[in-house]
Coordinates of C-alpha atoms in Angstrom, one line a residue:
M1 CA 162.7 58.4 4.1
T2 CA 163.2 58.2 7.9
Q3 CA 160.7 56.3 10.0
S4 CA 160.4 53.5 12.5
G5 CA 161.5 50.3 10.8
V6 CA 163.9 51.9 8.3
R7 CA 167.6 51.2 8.3
E8 CA 170.1 54.0 7.9
D9 CA 171.1 52.7 4.5
G10 CA 167.5 53.3 3.3
A11 CA 166.2 49.7 3.1
R12 CA 162.8 49.2 4.6
Q13 CA 162.6 46.9 7.6
G14 CA 159.6 44.8 8.4
V15 CA 158.8 41.9 10.7
R16 CA 158.0 38.7 9.0
E17 CA 156.9 35.4 10.5
P18 CA 159.8 32.9 10.0
G19 CA 159.7 29.3 9.0
A20 CA 157.9 29.5 5.6
E21 CA 158.3 26.6 3.3
E22 CA 159.6 26.9 -0.2
T23 CA 156.7 26.7 -2.6
V24 CA 156.1 26.7 -6.3
P25 CA 155.6 30.3 -7.4
D26 CA 152.5 31.5 -9.2
D27 CA 152.7 32.2 -12.9
A28 CA 153.4 35.7 -14.2
S29 CA 152.1 35.6 -17.7
S30 CA 148.5 36.9 -17.5
P31 CA 147.7 40.4 -18.8
T32 CA 146.9 41.6 -15.3
G33 CA 149.6 39.6 -13.7
G34 CA 152.0 40.2 -16.5
S35 CA 155.5 38.9 -17.2
G36 CA 157.0 42.2 -15.9
D37 CA 156.4 43.3 -12.4
G38 CA 157.0 47.0 -12.9
R39 CA 160.5 46.9 -11.4
D40 CA 163.2 47.9 -13.9
G41 CA 165.3 45.0 -14.9
K42 CA 163.4 42.5 -12.6
A43 CA 161.4 40.1 -14.7
G44 CA 158.6 37.9 -13.2
G45 CA 159.0 34.2 -13.0
V46 CA 160.3 31.6 -10.6
R47 CA 161.7 33.0 -7.3
R48 CA 164.2 31.0 -5.2
G49 CA 164.2 30.7 -1.5
G50 CA 160.5 31.1 -0.6
R51 CA 157.1 32.2 -1.8
H52 CA 156.7 34.2 -5.0
P53 CA 155.7 37.9 -4.4
R54 CA 152.3 37.3 -5.9
R55 CA 151.8 34.6 -3.2
R56 CA 152.0 37.2 -0.6
R57 CA 150.4 40.3 -2.1
A58 CA 147.0 38.7 -2.2
L59 CA 146.8 38.6 1.6
K60 CA 148.1 42.1 2.4
W61 CA 144.8 43.9 2.0
A62 CA 143.0 41.3 4.0
S63 CA 145.5 41.9 6.8
A64 CA 144.7 45.6 6.7
V65 CA 141.0 45.2 7.2
L66 CA 141.5 42.5 9.8
A67 CA 143.9 44.6 11.7
V68 CA 141.5 47.5 12.2
L69 CA 138.7 45.0 13.1
I70 CA 140.8 43.1 15.7
L71 CA 143.2 45.5 17.3
G72 CA 140.8 47.3 19.5
T73 CA 139.6 44.0 21.2
A74 CA 143.0 43.1 22.7
G75 CA 142.9 44.4 26.3
A76 CA 146.4 45.3 27.7
G77 CA 148.1 47.3 30.3
Y78 CA 149.7 50.7 29.6
L79 CA 153.1 49.3 29.0
Y80 CA 151.9 46.7 26.5
Y81 CA 149.8 49.5 24.9
R82 CA 152.9 51.6 24.4
H83 CA 154.7 48.5 23.1
L84 CA 152.0 47.9 20.5
N85 CA 152.1 51.6 19.5
G86 CA 155.8 51.2 19.0
N87 CA 155.2 48.4 16.6
I88 CA 153.2 50.6 14.2
K89 CA 155.2 52.5 11.5
K90 CA 153.9 55.8 10.2
D91 CA 154.4 57.8 7.0
A92 CA 153.0 61.0 5.5
L93 CA 149.5 60.9 4.1
N94 CA 149.9 62.7 0.8
L95 CA 153.2 63.5 -1.0
G96 CA 151.6 65.2 -4.0
D97 CA 151.0 68.9 -4.7
G98 CA 147.4 68.4 -5.8
K99 CA 144.6 68.5 -3.2
V100 CA 141.0 67.2 -3.4
A101 CA 138.5 69.0 -1.2
A102 CA 136.9 67.0 1.6
P103 CA 133.2 66.2 1.0
T104 CA 130.6 68.5 2.4
P105 CA 129.0 67.2 5.6
N106 CA 125.5 65.9 5.4
A107 CA 122.5 67.4 7.3
A108 CA 123.6 65.7 10.5
G109 CA 127.2 67.0 10.2
Q110 CA 128.6 63.6 9.2
T111 CA 131.2 63.0 6.4
P112 CA 132.2 59.9 4.6
L113 CA 135.5 58.1 5.4
N114 CA 137.9 57.0 2.6
I115 CA 140.8 54.7 3.5
L116 CA 143.4 53.5 0.9
L117 CA 144.6 49.9 1.7
I118 CA 148.0 49.2 0.2
G119 CA 150.0 46.0 0.1
S120 CA 153.7 46.4 -0.3
D121 CA 155.9 43.6 -1.9
A122 CA 159.1 44.9 0.0
R123 CA 161.6 42.1 0.6
D124 CA 164.2 43.8 2.7
T125 CA 165.0 41.6 5.7
E126 CA 166.1 38.0 6.2
E127 CA 162.5 37.3 7.5
N128 CA 161.1 38.7 4.3
Q129 CA 163.4 36.5 2.3
K130 CA 162.2 33.4 4.1
L131 CA 158.6 34.3 3.1
G132 CA 159.1 35.8 -0.3
G133 CA 162.5 34.7 -1.7
A134 CA 163.5 36.8 -4.7
R135 CA 167.1 37.3 -3.5
E136 CA 167.9 39.3 -6.5
T137 CA 165.4 42.0 -5.5
F138 CA 166.6 42.3 -1.9
G139 CA 166.4 46.0 -0.8
S140 CA 164.9 47.1 -4.1
T141 CA 162.2 49.7 -4.5
P142 CA 158.9 48.2 -3.2
L143 CA 155.8 48.1 -5.3
A144 CA 152.2 48.7 -4.3
D145 CA 150.9 45.4 -5.7
V146 CA 147.6 45.6 -3.8
Q147 CA 145.5 48.8 -3.8
M148 CA 141.9 49.0 -2.5
L149 CA 139.9 52.0 -1.6
L150 CA 137.5 51.4 1.4
H151 CA 134.7 54.0 1.5
V152 CA 132.4 54.2 4.6
S153 CA 129.3 56.3 4.1
A154 CA 128.7 59.5 6.0
D155 CA 126.0 57.9 8.1
R156 CA 128.1 54.7 8.6
S157 CA 125.3 52.6 7.1
N158 CA 127.2 51.1 4.2
M159 CA 130.7 50.4 3.0
S160 CA 132.1 50.1 -0.5
V161 CA 135.4 48.7 -1.7
I162 CA 137.1 49.4 -5.0
S163 CA 140.2 47.4 -5.9
M164 CA 142.5 48.5 -8.7
P165 CA 144.6 46.0 -10.7
R166 CA 148.2 46.5 -9.9
D167 CA 149.2 47.1 -13.6
T168 CA 146.6 49.8 -14.3
L169 CA 148.2 52.5 -16.4
V170 CA 148.1 55.9 -14.7
E171 CA 150.1 59.1 -14.6
I172 CA 151.9 59.3 -11.3
P173 CA 152.0 62.9 -10.1
K174 CA 155.1 64.7 -8.8
C175 CA 155.7 63.6 -5.2
T176 CA 158.0 65.1 -2.5
D177 CA 159.4 63.1 0.4
P178 CA 158.9 65.3 3.4
D179 CA 161.7 63.7 5.4
D180 CA 164.6 64.4 3.0
G181 CA 163.0 66.8 0.5
K182 CA 163.7 64.5 -2.4
V183 CA 161.4 65.3 -5.4
Y184 CA 160.1 62.5 -7.6
P185 CA 159.0 64.1 -10.9
G186 CA 155.7 63.1 -12.3
T187 CA 155.8 60.4 -14.9
Q188 CA 156.0 61.3 -18.6
G189 CA 153.0 59.4 -19.9
R190 CA 151.3 56.5 -18.1
T191 CA 153.0 53.8 -16.1
M192 CA 151.8 50.9 -13.8
T193 CA 150.1 52.2 -10.7
N194 CA 152.1 49.8 -8.4
Q195 CA 155.2 51.9 -9.1
S196 CA 153.8 54.9 -7.2
L197 CA 155.0 53.4 -3.9
G198 CA 158.6 53.8 -5.0
H199 CA 158.1 57.6 -5.5
G200 CA 158.6 58.5 -1.9
G201 CA 156.3 56.1 -0.1
P202 CA 152.6 55.3 0.4
G203 CA 151.7 59.1 0.3
C204 CA 152.5 59.1 -3.4
T205 CA 150.1 56.1 -4.0
V206 CA 147.5 58.2 -2.2
A207 CA 148.3 61.2 -4.4
T208 CA 148.0 59.0 -7.5
W209 CA 144.6 57.7 -6.5
Q210 CA 143.3 61.2 -5.7
E211 CA 144.5 62.5 -9.1
L212 CA 142.8 59.6 -10.9
T213 CA 139.5 59.5 -9.0
G214 CA 138.9 62.9 -7.6
I215 CA 138.1 61.2 -4.3
H216 CA 139.4 62.8 -1.1
I217 CA 141.4 60.2 0.9
D218 CA 141.4 60.5 4.7
H219 CA 143.9 57.7 5.6
F220 CA 146.0 54.9 4.3
I221 CA 147.0 51.6 5.8
M222 CA 149.9 49.8 4.3
V223 CA 150.5 46.1 5.2
D224 CA 153.3 43.6 4.8
F225 CA 152.9 39.9 5.1
A226 CA 153.5 39.3 8.8
G227 CA 150.7 37.9 10.8
V228 CA 148.2 37.2 8.0
V229 CA 148.2 33.4 8.3
S230 CA 147.9 33.5 12.1
M231 CA 144.9 35.8 11.7
A232 CA 143.2 33.3 9.4
D233 CA 144.0 30.5 12.0
A234 CA 142.7 32.5 14.9
V235 CA 139.2 32.7 13.5
G236 CA 139.1 29.0 13.1
G237 CA 139.2 29.0 9.3
V238 CA 137.4 30.8 6.6
P239 CA 134.7 29.2 4.4
V240 CA 135.3 29.3 0.6
C241 CA 133.5 27.6 -2.2
V242 CA 134.4 26.2 -5.6
D243 CA 132.0 24.8 -8.2
A244 CA 134.2 21.8 -9.0
N245 CA 137.2 20.0 -7.6
I246 CA 140.3 22.2 -8.2
H247 CA 144.0 21.7 -8.3
S248 CA 145.9 24.8 -9.2
R249 CA 148.9 23.2 -10.9
T250 CA 150.0 23.2 -14.5
S251 CA 151.9 20.4 -16.3
D252 CA 155.1 22.5 -15.9
G253 CA 154.7 23.0 -12.2
K254 CA 153.1 26.5 -12.1
G255 CA 150.3 27.5 -9.9
S256 CA 149.5 27.9 -6.2
G257 CA 149.0 24.2 -5.4
L258 CA 145.5 24.8 -4.0
K259 CA 143.6 21.5 -3.9
L260 CA 140.0 21.5 -2.8
R261 CA 136.9 19.4 -3.3
K262 CA 133.8 20.8 -4.9
G263 CA 131.6 22.8 -2.4
T264 CA 132.5 24.7 0.7
T265 CA 135.7 24.2 2.7
Y266 CA 137.0 26.0 5.8
I267 CA 140.6 27.0 5.0
Q268 CA 143.4 28.4 7.1
G269 CA 147.1 28.8 7.2
E270 CA 148.9 27.5 4.1
Q271 CA 145.6 26.7 2.4
A272 CA 144.4 30.3 2.9
L273 CA 147.6 31.5 1.3
Q274 CA 147.0 29.3 -1.7
W275 CA 143.4 30.5 -2.2
L276 CA 144.4 34.1 -2.1
R277 CA 147.2 33.7 -4.7
T278 CA 145.4 31.4 -7.1
R279 CA 145.0 32.4 -10.7
Y280 CA 145.5 29.0 -12.5
G281 CA 142.2 27.3 -12.1
F282 CA 139.9 30.2 -11.4
E283 CA 137.8 31.4 -14.3
D284 CA 140.1 32.9 -17.0
G285 CA 143.3 32.6 -15.0
S286 CA 143.7 36.4 -14.7
D287 CA 144.4 38.8 -11.8
L288 CA 140.7 39.9 -12.2
A289 CA 139.6 36.3 -11.3
R290 CA 142.0 36.3 -8.4
A291 CA 140.5 39.6 -7.2
K292 CA 137.1 38.0 -7.2
A293 CA 138.3 35.1 -5.1
Q294 CA 140.0 37.6 -2.7
H295 CA 136.7 39.5 -2.3
M296 CA 134.9 36.2 -1.5
Y297 CA 137.5 35.4 1.1
M298 CA 137.4 38.8 2.7
N299 CA 133.6 38.9 3.0
A300 CA 133.7 35.4 4.6
M301 CA 136.5 36.5 6.9
V302 CA 134.4 39.6 8.1
R303 CA 131.4 37.3 8.7
Q304 CA 133.6 34.9 10.7
L305 CA 135.0 37.7 12.8
R306 CA 131.4 38.8 13.7
E307 CA 130.2 35.3 14.5
N308 CA 133.3 33.4 15.8
A309 CA 133.7 33.2 19.6
T310 CA 137.3 31.8 19.4
L311 CA 138.7 35.4 19.6
S312 CA 137.8 35.5 23.3
S313 CA 141.1 33.9 24.1
P314 CA 143.4 36.5 25.6
N315 CA 146.5 34.7 24.3
K316 CA 145.1 34.6 20.7
L317 CA 144.1 38.2 20.9
R318 CA 147.6 39.2 22.2
R319 CA 149.3 37.3 19.4
L320 CA 146.9 38.9 16.8
A321 CA 147.6 42.3 18.2
E322 CA 151.3 41.8 18.1
E323 CA 151.4 40.5 14.5
A324 CA 148.9 43.0 13.2
T325 CA 150.7 46.1 14.6
R326 CA 154.0 44.9 13.3
A327 CA 152.5 44.5 9.9
L328 CA 151.2 48.1 9.6
T329 CA 152.4 51.4 8.2
V330 CA 149.8 54.1 8.6
D331 CA 149.4 57.9 8.2
P332 CA 149.7 60.0 11.4
G333 CA 146.0 60.0 11.8
L334 CA 146.0 56.3 12.6
D335 CA 149.3 55.8 14.4
T336 CA 148.1 54.4 17.7
V337 CA 146.1 51.4 18.8
K338 CA 143.5 53.9 20.2
K339 CA 143.0 55.5 16.8
L340 CA 142.8 52.2 15.1
Y341 CA 140.3 51.0 17.7
D342 CA 138.2 54.1 17.1
L343 CA 138.3 53.4 13.4
S344 CA 137.3 49.7 14.0
D345 CA 134.3 51.0 16.0
Q346 CA 133.1 52.9 12.9
L347 CA 133.7 49.9 10.6
R348 CA 131.8 47.6 12.9
M349 CA 128.7 49.7 12.5
V350 CA 128.3 48.4 8.9
E351 CA 126.4 45.1 8.6
P352 CA 127.8 42.6 6.1
E353 CA 124.7 42.9 3.9
R354 CA 125.6 46.6 3.3
I355 CA 129.3 45.9 2.3
T356 CA 129.9 45.9 -1.5
M357 CA 133.2 44.7 -3.0
T358 CA 134.0 45.8 -6.5
T359 CA 136.9 45.8 -9.0
M360 CA 137.6 49.0 -11.0
P361 CA 136.1 48.5 -14.5
N362 CA 139.0 48.2 -17.0
R363 CA 140.0 47.2 -20.5
Y364 CA 143.2 45.7 -21.8
V365 CA 145.9 47.9 -23.3
G366 CA 148.4 45.4 -24.5
A367 CA 149.4 43.5 -21.5
R368 CA 148.2 46.2 -19.1
V369 CA 144.8 47.7 -18.3
E370 CA 143.3 51.2 -18.1
P371 CA 140.1 52.5 -16.5
T372 CA 136.9 52.6 -18.6
E373 CA 134.0 55.0 -18.6
D374 CA 132.3 52.7 -16.2
A375 CA 135.2 53.3 -13.8
E376 CA 134.4 57.0 -13.7
Q377 CA 130.8 56.1 -12.9
L378 CA 132.0 54.1 -10.0
F379 CA 134.3 56.9 -8.8
R380 CA 131.4 59.4 -9.0
L381 CA 129.2 57.2 -6.9
V382 CA 131.9 57.1 -4.2
R383 CA 132.6 60.9 -4.5
E384 CA 128.9 61.5 -4.0
D385 CA 128.5 59.0 -1.2
I386 CA 126.0 56.8 -3.1
A387 CA 125.9 53.2 -1.8
L388 CA 127.0 50.7 -4.4
D389 CA 124.5 48.1 -3.2
G390 CA 121.6 50.3 -4.6
K391 CA 119.8 50.4 -1.3
D392 CA 120.0 54.1 -0.7
K393 CA 116.9 56.2 -1.2
P394 CA 117.0 58.1 -4.6
R395 CA 118.5 61.5 -4.2
A396 CA 118.4 64.6 -6.4
A397 CA 121.6 65.3 -8.2
V398 CA 123.6 68.2 -6.7
D399 CA 126.1 69.8 -9.0
K400 CA 128.7 71.6 -6.9
T401 CA 130.0 74.8 -8.3
S402 CA 133.8 75.2 -8.3
D403 CA 135.5 77.6 -5.9
D404 CA 137.8 78.5 -8.8
P405 CA 136.5 81.5 -10.7
A406 CA 136.2 81.2 -14.4
A407 CA 138.1 83.4 -16.9
A408 CA 136.2 85.5 -19.4
D409 CA 134.6 83.4 -22.1
G410 CA 136.9 84.8 -24.8
E411 CA 140.0 83.9 -22.8
I412 CA 139.1 80.2 -22.2
A413 CA 141.0 77.9 -24.6
V414 CA 138.8 74.9 -25.5
Q415 CA 139.7 71.9 -27.5
V416 CA 136.8 69.9 -29.0
R417 CA 137.2 66.2 -29.8
N418 CA 134.9 63.8 -31.6
G419 CA 134.0 61.0 -29.2
T420 CA 130.9 59.8 -31.0
R421 CA 132.4 56.5 -32.2
T422 CA 130.7 53.4 -30.7
D423 CA 131.2 49.6 -31.0
T424 CA 128.7 49.6 -33.9
L425 CA 128.8 53.1 -35.3
A426 CA 131.6 55.1 -37.0
P427 CA 132.3 58.6 -35.7
A428 CA 129.6 61.2 -36.7
S429 CA 131.0 63.4 -39.4
G430 CA 131.8 67.0 -38.7
R431 CA 130.9 67.0 -35.0
T432 CA 134.1 68.7 -33.8
S433 CA 133.7 71.6 -36.2
T434 CA 130.0 72.0 -35.5
V435 CA 130.4 72.1 -31.7
A436 CA 133.5 74.3 -31.9
G437 CA 131.4 76.7 -34.0
L438 CA 128.6 76.7 -31.4
L439 CA 131.2 77.6 -28.7
K440 CA 132.5 80.5 -30.8
E441 CA 129.0 81.8 -31.4
R442 CA 128.6 81.9 -27.6
G443 CA 131.7 83.9 -27.0
F444 CA 134.4 81.2 -26.6
T445 CA 136.5 82.5 -29.5
Q446 CA 139.5 80.3 -28.6
A447 CA 137.6 77.0 -29.2
V448 CA 139.3 74.8 -31.7
A449 CA 138.4 71.5 -33.4
D450 CA 140.8 68.6 -32.8
T451 CA 140.5 66.5 -36.1
D452 CA 143.6 64.4 -35.6
G453 CA 141.8 61.4 -34.2
S454 CA 138.5 59.9 -32.9
W455 CA 137.6 58.9 -29.4
S456 CA 134.8 56.9 -27.9
E457 CA 132.6 58.4 -25.1
K458 CA 129.2 57.2 -24.2
T459 CA 128.2 60.6 -22.9
T460 CA 129.5 64.1 -23.6
V461 CA 132.1 65.3 -21.0
V462 CA 134.3 68.3 -20.3
R463 CA 137.7 67.4 -18.9
Y464 CA 140.4 69.6 -17.3
P465 CA 143.9 68.8 -16.0
S466 CA 144.3 70.8 -12.8
A467 CA 142.3 72.6 -10.2
D468 CA 143.0 76.1 -11.6
L469 CA 141.0 75.2 -14.7
E470 CA 138.0 73.7 -13.0
G471 CA 136.0 76.9 -13.1
D472 CA 136.8 77.4 -16.8
A473 CA 135.6 73.8 -17.6
Q474 CA 132.4 74.3 -15.7
R475 CA 131.8 77.6 -17.6
V476 CA 132.1 75.8 -20.9
A477 CA 129.7 73.1 -19.7
R478 CA 127.1 75.6 -18.6
A479 CA 127.2 77.4 -22.0
L480 CA 126.2 74.2 -23.7
G481 CA 123.8 72.8 -21.2
I482 CA 126.1 70.0 -20.0
P483 CA 125.5 69.1 -16.3
L484 CA 128.4 69.8 -14.0
G485 CA 128.5 66.1 -13.1
S486 CA 130.0 65.6 -16.5
V487 CA 132.9 67.9 -15.8
Q488 CA 135.8 65.7 -14.8
R489 CA 139.4 66.3 -13.8
S490 CA 141.8 64.1 -15.9
T491 CA 145.5 63.9 -16.4
D492 CA 144.8 62.7 -20.0
V493 CA 144.3 66.2 -21.2
S494 CA 146.5 69.3 -21.2
G495 CA 143.7 71.9 -21.1
V496 CA 140.0 72.3 -21.1
T497 CA 138.8 69.6 -23.5
L498 CA 135.2 69.0 -24.6
V499 CA 134.6 65.4 -25.9
V500 CA 131.4 65.2 -27.8
G501 CA 129.9 61.8 -26.9
A502 CA 127.7 59.2 -28.6
D503 CA 124.7 60.9 -26.9
W504 CA 125.2 64.0 -29.1
R505 CA 125.7 62.7 -32.6
T506 CA 123.4 65.3 -34.2
G507 CA 122.0 68.8 -33.7
D508 CA 123.0 72.0 -31.9
D509 CA 121.2 71.5 -28.6
Y510 CA 122.6 69.0 -26.1
E511 CA 120.1 67.0 -24.1
A512 CA 121.7 65.4 -21.1
P513 CA 120.7 61.8 -20.6
E514 CA 119.1 60.8 -17.3
R515 CA 121.8 60.2 -14.9
S516 CA 122.0 56.7 -13.4
D517 CA 123.2 56.0 -9.9
K518 CA 123.5 52.3 -10.5
T519 CA 126.8 50.4 -10.0
P520 CA 128.1 49.3 -13.4
E521 CA 127.9 45.6 -14.0
S522 CA 131.5 45.7 -15.1
A523 CA 132.5 46.4 -11.5
Q524 CA 131.5 42.8 -10.6
A525 CA 129.9 43.8 -7.3
L526 CA 129.8 41.2 -4.6
N527 CA 127.7 41.7 -1.5
G528 CA 129.3 41.1 1.9
A529 CA 126.5 38.8 3.1
D530 CA 126.6 36.6 0.0
D531 CA 127.6 33.2 1.6
K532 CA 126.5 31.4 -1.6
A533 CA 129.2 32.8 -3.8
C534 CA 131.3 30.1 -5.5
M535 CA 134.4 30.4 -7.6
K536 CA 134.1 28.9 -11.1
V537 CA 136.8 26.3 -11.8
S538 CA 138.5 26.1 -15.2
P539 CA 137.9 22.6 -16.8
G540 CA 141.7 22.1 -17.2
F541 CA 142.3 22.3 -13.5
T542 CA 139.7 20.0 -12.1
W543 CA 140.3 16.4 -10.8

């Protein structure tokens, strides 16, 4: 891949702030911060020569949002403007073959805005080594260890953020690097989502998100570590809260080293780094707890940026602009300070009380995680531009008919699965055969019952793997009275697949449950104006 900031030998260049001290690395043993980091042959553990990669990745997404909030405020002459533009690296938006249609404009002609924030763990320069260490991984394929989707509503009244754990199991689609034409085949089976960055660049991470969520992504911002600490310093510190004294250090020396007293403390610099990388000492010690702490920090940072007058200093603004632009890789739609400033104008329209931070609902699969049914509910709310804070006026459900024409009923192959199993009930006997029979009676002669296993689905769904089968899937749904909102694109199926859910355990007629537009509790929503949020400290890490 050829771009600004890339050496001829292929190793990615970046600008890192020198002078970082060597610190004790974070532990790598939790299920969502597992012992492997997704890089072949590179085990997690102690890194020599600087901060552990997990120490840095927590800050990268914060830098992305801060960059777009801050860049536009730094006044400069034309030459300095050109200089800042030259700092910004750019890359293609989407390297996949699959496309997701942009949302339909509202009555006022407005459309939502979806931006994927990516944090890369690349360690490919001497400066990177001073910050991140890990000499054995110098120049290796970078990982997208932080991934957050930022959704701004069509009317710019609210903002939603969904973070995805780095070790979420997904199928990475085929991606093609437009610079050299190299094709990265789609993965056979599921793999950690952070590996998508190594399949041609951030455009493949975008493609992976679109395949998984069905959400059209307008832009991406990828951030390295440079400038993050100075941004925290420039706003005069960020207030964070713990419900007990905390010291993130185990008996064998693992942990971030964060040491705070109970209550609220304004943190900056090294302490901000420690907060954002802490797992040991926060709740259950997982990456999920760390994500919650990151959300609290980011909300507080946004509030500080709105309230703090220290950013009026030209020197501070110039330093922030310099660090922020050098830290960014963006798609061509955001590749100048002017474009970033225009974006920041739109983001500033949203008040903190209308910002909602969430984590993608997930469940463990061994040492990794996978999306749950609640995750699909969260994705649907974003697709339909429904505010996650629940403050939108109720709206009537609008099921969009596919532009893909359906084949004749008798030509549509349908696999029927039994998804009626619940936490308390065994699968309902004979449901696959019964529903497959109903389909045959209604002209779908190629419907077959899959009796090889049982699944668990709260509600009945029809899934399809690619856009050319969307029309067929919708036709099957209509034949059974299933709402089109329950027709989902999924890489977990190879053809049109009807999963009979726990809501259809008996009878021939399907009655669709009333659809809820409520954000799932498992998304752990945090409001941007919540200045009372406090991290729970594990008893073993208090003092």
